[in-house]
Coordinates of C-alpha atoms in Angstrom, one line a residue:
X14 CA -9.6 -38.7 -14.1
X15 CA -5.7 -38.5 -12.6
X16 CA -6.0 -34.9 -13.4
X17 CA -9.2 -34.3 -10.9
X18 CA -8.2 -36.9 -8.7
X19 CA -4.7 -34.5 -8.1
X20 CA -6.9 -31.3 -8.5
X21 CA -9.3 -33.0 -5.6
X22 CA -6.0 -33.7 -3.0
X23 CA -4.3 -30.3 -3.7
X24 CA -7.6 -28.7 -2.9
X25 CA -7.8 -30.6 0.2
X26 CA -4.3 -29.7 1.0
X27 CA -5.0 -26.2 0.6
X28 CA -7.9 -26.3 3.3
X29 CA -5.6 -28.1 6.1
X30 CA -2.8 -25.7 5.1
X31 CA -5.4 -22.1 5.3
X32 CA -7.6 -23.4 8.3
X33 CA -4.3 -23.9 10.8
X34 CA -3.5 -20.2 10.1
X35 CA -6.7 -18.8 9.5
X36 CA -7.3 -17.9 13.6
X37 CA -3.6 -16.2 13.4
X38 CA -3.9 -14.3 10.4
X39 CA -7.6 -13.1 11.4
X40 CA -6.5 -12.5 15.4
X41 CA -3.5 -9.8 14.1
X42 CA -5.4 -8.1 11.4
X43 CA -6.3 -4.4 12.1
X44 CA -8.1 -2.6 10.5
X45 CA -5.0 -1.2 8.3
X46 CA -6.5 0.0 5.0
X47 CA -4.3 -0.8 1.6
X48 CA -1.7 1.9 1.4
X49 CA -2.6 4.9 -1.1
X50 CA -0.9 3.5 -4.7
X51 CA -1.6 4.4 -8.1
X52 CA -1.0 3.2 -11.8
X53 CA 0.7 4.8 -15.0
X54 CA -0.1 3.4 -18.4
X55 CA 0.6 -0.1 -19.8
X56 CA 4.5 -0.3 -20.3
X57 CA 4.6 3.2 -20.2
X58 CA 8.2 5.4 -19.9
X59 CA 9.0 6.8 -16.3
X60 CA 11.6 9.6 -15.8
X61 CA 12.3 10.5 -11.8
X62 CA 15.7 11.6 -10.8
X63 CA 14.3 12.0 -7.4
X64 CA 16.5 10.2 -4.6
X65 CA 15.0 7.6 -2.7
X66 CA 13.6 8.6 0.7
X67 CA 15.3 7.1 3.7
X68 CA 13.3 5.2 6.3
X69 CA 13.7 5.5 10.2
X70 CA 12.7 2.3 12.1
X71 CA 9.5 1.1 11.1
X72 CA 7.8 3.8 9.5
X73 CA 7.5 3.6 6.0
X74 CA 7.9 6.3 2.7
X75 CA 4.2 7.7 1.8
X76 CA 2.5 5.9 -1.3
X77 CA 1.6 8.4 -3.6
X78 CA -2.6 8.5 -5.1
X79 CA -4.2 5.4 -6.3
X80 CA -5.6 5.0 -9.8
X81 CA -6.3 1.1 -11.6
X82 CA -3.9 -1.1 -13.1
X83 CA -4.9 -2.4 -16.5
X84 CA -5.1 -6.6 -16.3
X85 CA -4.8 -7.1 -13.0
X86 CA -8.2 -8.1 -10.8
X87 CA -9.0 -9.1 -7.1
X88 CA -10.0 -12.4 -6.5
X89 CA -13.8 -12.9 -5.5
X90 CA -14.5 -9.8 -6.3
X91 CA -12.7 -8.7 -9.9
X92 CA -11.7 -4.9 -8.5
X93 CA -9.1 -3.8 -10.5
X94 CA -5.7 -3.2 -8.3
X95 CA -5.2 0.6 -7.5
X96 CA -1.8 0.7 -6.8
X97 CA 1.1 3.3 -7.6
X98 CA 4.8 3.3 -6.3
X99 CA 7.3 6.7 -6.9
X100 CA 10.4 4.3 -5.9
X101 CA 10.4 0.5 -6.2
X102 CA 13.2 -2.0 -5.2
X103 CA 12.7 -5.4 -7.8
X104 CA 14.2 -8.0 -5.7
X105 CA 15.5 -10.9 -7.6
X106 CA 16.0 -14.4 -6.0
X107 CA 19.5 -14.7 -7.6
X108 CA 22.5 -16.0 -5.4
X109 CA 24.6 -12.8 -6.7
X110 CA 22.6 -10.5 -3.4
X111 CA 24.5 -13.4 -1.1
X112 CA 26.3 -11.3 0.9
X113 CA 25.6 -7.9 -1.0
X114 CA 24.4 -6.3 2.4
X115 CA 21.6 -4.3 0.3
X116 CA 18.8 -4.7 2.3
X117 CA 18.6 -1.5 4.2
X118 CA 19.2 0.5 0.9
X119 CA 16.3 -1.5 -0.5
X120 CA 14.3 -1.2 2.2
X121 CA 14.0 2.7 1.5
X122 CA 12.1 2.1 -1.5
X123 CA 8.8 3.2 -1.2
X124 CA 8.2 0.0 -2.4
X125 CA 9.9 -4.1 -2.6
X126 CA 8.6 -6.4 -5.4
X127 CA 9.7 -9.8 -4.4
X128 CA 9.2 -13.1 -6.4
X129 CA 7.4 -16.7 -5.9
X130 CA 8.4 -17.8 -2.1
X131 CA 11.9 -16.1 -1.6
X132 CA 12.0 -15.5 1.8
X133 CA 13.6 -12.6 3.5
X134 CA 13.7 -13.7 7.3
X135 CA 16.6 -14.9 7.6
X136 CA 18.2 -13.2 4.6
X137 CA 17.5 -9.1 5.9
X138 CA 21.0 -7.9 5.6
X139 CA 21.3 -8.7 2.3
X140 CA 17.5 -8.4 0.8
X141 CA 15.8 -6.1 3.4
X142 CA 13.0 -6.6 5.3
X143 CA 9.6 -5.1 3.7
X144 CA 7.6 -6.9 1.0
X145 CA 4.9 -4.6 -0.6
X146 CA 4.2 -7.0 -3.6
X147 CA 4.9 -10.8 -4.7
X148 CA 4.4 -11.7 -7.7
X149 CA 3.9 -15.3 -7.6
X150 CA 3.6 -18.5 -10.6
X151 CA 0.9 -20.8 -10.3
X152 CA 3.4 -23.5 -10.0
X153 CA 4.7 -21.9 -6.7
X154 CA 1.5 -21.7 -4.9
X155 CA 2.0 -24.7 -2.6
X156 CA 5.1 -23.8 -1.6
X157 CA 4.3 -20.3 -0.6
X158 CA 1.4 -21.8 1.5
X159 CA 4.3 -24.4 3.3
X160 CA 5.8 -21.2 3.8
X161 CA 2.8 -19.5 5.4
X162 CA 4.0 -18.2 8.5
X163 CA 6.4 -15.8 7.2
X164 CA 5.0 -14.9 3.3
X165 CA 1.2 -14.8 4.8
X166 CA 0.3 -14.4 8.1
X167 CA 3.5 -11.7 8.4
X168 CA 2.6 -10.3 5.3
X169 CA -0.9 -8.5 5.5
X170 CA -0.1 -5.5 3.6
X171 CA 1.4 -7.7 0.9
X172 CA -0.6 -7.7 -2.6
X173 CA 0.1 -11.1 -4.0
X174 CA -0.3 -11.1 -7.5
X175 CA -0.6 -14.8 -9.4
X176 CA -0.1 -15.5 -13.0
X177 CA -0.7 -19.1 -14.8
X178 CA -2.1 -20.5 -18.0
X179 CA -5.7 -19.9 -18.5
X180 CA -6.7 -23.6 -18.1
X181 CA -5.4 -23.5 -14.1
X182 CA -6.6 -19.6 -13.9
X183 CA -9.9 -19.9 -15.5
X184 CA -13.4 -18.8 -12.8
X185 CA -15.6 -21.0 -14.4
X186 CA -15.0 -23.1 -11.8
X187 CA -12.9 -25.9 -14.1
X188 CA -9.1 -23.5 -13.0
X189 CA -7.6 -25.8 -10.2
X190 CA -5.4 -22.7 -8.8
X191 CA -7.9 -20.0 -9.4
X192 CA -10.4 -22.1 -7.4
X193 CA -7.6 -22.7 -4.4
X194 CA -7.2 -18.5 -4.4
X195 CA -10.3 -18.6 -3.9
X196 CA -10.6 -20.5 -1.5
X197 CA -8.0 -19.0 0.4
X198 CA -9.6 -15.4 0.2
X199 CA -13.1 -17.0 1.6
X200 CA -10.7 -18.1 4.4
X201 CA -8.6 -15.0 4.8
X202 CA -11.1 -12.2 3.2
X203 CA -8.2 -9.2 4.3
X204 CA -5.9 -11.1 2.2
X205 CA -5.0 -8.9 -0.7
X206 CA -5.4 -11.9 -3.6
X207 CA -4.9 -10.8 -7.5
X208 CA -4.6 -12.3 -10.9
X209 CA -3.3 -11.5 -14.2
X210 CA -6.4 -11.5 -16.1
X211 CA -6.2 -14.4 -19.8
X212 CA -6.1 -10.4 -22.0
X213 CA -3.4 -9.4 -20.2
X214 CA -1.8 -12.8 -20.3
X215 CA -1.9 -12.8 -24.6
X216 CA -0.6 -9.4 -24.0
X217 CA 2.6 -10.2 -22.4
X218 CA 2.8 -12.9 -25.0
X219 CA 2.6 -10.9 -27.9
X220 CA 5.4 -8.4 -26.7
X221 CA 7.5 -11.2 -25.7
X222 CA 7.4 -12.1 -29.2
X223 CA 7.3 -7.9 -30.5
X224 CA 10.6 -7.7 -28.7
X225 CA 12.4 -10.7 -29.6
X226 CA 11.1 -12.1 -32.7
X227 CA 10.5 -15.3 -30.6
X228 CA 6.7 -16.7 -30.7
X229 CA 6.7 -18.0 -26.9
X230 CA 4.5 -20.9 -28.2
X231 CA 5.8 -21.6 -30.9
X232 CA 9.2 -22.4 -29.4
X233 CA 7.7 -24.4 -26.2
X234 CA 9.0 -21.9 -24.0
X235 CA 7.7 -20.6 -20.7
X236 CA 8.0 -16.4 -19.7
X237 CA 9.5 -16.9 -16.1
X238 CA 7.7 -14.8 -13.2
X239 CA 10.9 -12.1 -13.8
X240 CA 9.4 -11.3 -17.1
X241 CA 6.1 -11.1 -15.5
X242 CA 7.3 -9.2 -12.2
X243 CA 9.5 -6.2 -14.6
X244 CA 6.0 -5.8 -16.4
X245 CA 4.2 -5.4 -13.3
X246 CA 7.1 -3.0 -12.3
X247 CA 7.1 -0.7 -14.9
X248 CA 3.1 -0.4 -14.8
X249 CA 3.5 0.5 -11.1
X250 CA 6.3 2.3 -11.1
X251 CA 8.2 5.9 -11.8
X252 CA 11.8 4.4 -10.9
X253 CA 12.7 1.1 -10.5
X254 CA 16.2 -0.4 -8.4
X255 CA 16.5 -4.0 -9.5
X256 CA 19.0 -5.8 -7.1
X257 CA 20.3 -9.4 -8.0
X258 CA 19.5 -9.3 -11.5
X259 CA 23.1 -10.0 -14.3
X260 CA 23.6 -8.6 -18.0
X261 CA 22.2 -10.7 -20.6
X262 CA 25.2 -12.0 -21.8
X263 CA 27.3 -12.3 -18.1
X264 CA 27.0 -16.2 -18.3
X265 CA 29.2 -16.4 -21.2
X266 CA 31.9 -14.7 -19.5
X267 CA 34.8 -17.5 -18.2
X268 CA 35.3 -15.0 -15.5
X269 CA 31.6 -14.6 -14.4
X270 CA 30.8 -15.0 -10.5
X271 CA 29.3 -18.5 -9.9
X272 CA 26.2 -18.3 -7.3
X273 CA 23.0 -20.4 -6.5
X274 CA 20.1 -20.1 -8.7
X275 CA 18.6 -19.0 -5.4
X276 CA 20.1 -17.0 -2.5
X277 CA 17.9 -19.2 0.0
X278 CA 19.1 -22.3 -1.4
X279 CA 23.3 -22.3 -1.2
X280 CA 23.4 -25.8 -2.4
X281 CA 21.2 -25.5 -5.0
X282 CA 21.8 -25.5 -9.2
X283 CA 24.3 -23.2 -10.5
X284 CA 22.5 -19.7 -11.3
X285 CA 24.3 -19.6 -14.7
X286 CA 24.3 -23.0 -15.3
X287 CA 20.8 -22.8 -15.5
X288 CA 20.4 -19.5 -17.4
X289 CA 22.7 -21.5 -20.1
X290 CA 20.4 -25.0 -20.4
X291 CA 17.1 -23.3 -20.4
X292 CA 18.1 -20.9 -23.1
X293 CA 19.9 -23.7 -25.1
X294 CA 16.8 -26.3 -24.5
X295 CA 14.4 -27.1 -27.5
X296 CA 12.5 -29.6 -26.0
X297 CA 9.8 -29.7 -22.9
X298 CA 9.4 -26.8 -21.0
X299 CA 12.0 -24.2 -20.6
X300 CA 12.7 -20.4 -19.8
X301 CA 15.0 -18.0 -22.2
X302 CA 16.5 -16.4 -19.3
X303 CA 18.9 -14.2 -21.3
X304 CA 16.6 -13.6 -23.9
X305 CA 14.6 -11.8 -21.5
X306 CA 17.3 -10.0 -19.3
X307 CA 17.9 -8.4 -23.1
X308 CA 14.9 -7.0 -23.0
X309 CA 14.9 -6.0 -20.2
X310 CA 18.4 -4.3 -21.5
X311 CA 16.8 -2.7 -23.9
X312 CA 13.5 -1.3 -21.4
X313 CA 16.3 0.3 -19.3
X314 CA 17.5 2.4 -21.5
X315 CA 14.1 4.5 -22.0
X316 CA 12.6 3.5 -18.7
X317 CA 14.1 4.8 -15.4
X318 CA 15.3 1.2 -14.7
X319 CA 18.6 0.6 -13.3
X320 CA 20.6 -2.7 -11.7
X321 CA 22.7 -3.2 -8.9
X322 CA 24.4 -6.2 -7.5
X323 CA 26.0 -6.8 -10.1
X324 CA 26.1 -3.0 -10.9
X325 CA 25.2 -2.8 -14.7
X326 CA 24.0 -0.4 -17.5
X327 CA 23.2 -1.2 -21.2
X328 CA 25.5 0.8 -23.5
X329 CA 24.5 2.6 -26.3
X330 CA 22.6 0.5 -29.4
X331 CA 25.0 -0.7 -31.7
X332 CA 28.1 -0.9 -29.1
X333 CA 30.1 -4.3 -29.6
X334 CA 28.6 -5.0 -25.7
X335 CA 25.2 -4.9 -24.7
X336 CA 26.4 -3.5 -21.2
X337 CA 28.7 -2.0 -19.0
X338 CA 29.8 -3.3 -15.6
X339 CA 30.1 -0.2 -13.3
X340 CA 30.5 -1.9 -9.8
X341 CA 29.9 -5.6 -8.2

């Protein structure tokens, strides 16, 4: 009864939140059609040695053809997402891009994958300026709406992809955040609204557990949106530039840089702090952090996936280090 009763007041929240920027988001709209993207394989290997093509003012790179993206449908209407990107910058939330001055290097990415409600505003000097995809946890949807005039109404090219556990995702009607998307695309039909279907969900699960050893369940952990947001990257595409994002094993360095967990919040938890107590916790819900990023290690070296700020490379399997430090 508490659990509808909550479900019942969000929903209601949603529908203050969507109708007092429903006439703004409409009013701007053009008729701008989704830029031409395409898809490559699930988890498939990318190989461009291409540079990235600069950017003058506004304009912005061409996307190259469109062709669907296995596991990830529209809202309302279940059309798959056609989407394909030659160069894309992975923007992390991490407090390491503080003061990185990265963001017009990442805004010459043909595309910028961005995370949950990180803004960029305020932040452009250091994170750029473009968002071309968010990929967003269900846990993060209210805050994104409180943050509607800059990730929403200025973001109308932006596909927003959700993910969440398929009791809050299911259509039957019963998924509290699948039936607030919903909501929000009756409201904002232009609004470019997908989820990661439950198939793709066990997917991610089982190679979580391919890669590591680890069953997710088993060990009450929870996949963060960065494990979900480098699988959407490598589907999408050729070369990826992921800025913000430290070595696996950088937090148990006594010399390693200590930053906010989040760039936008300067007096929030320590970013390694919390890397450290998620991947230590047993109990309740928790994140391995590092467990991933060595994964994500190991992608990299037969992907065309590389990491700046801190500037990093994995070394060779069966090195003494998992990495190299080539810059800051």
């Amino acid at each position: 009864m508490k659990m509808r009763v909550c479900q019942g007041v969000s929903g209601i929240i949603i529908i203050t939140m969507v109708t007092s920027f429903m006439v703004v988001y409409n009013s701007s709209s053009g008729d701008k059609s989704l830029f031409a993207l395409s898809s490559s394989s699930s988890l498939s290997s990318h190989h461009s040695d291409a540079p990235v093509p600069a950017t003058k003012g506004p304009d912005r790179p061409q996307m190259l053809p469109a062709s669907s993206l296995d596991g990830y449908t529209g809202v309302l209407d279940l059309k798959p997402l056609k989407m394909h990107c030659g160069t894309c910058a992975l923007v992390t939330s991490s407090g390491q891009l503080i003061g990185s001055e990265r963001g017009e290097e990442i805004d010459r990415s043909e595309c910028i994958i961005r995370m949950n409600d990180a803004p960029s505003v305020q932040y452009q000097p250091d994170v750029g300026r473009r968002t071309t995809v968010r990929v967003i946890a269900h846990s993060s949807l209210q805050r994104v709406l409180r943050n509607r005039q800059e990730l929403i109404n200025a973001s109308q090219e932006t596909v927003f992809i959700f993910w969440g556990p398929s009791i809050a995702m299911r259509r039957d009607g019963r998924g509290h955040v699948y039936n607030n998307l919903r909501l929000l695309k009756q409201l904002l039909p232009k609004l470019k609204v997908y989820t990661i279907t439950r198939l793709k969900m066990l997917k991610l699960d089982e190679l979580f557990k391919k890669e590591t050893g680890i069953d997710r369940k088993g060990s009450n952990s929870w996949l963060s949106t960065g494990w979900f947001t480098m699988a959407v990257a490598l589907e999408l595409c050729d070369r990826i530039s992921v800025y913000g994002m430290v070595p696996p094993d950088f937090c148990r360095s006594s010399s390693h840089r200590t930053v906010p967990y989040h760039y936008y919040e300067p007096s929030g938890p320590d970013e390694c702090s919390m890397y450290l107590s998620h991947e230590r916790n047993r109990r309740g819900s928790h994140h391995r952090f590092n467990t991933e990023k060595m994964v994500f290690a190991n992608w990299a070296r037969t992907h065309d996936v590389h990491f700046y700020r801190p500037n990093w490379k994995p070394t060779a399997i069966g090195s003494n280090s998992s990495y190299t430090l080539i810059g800051p």
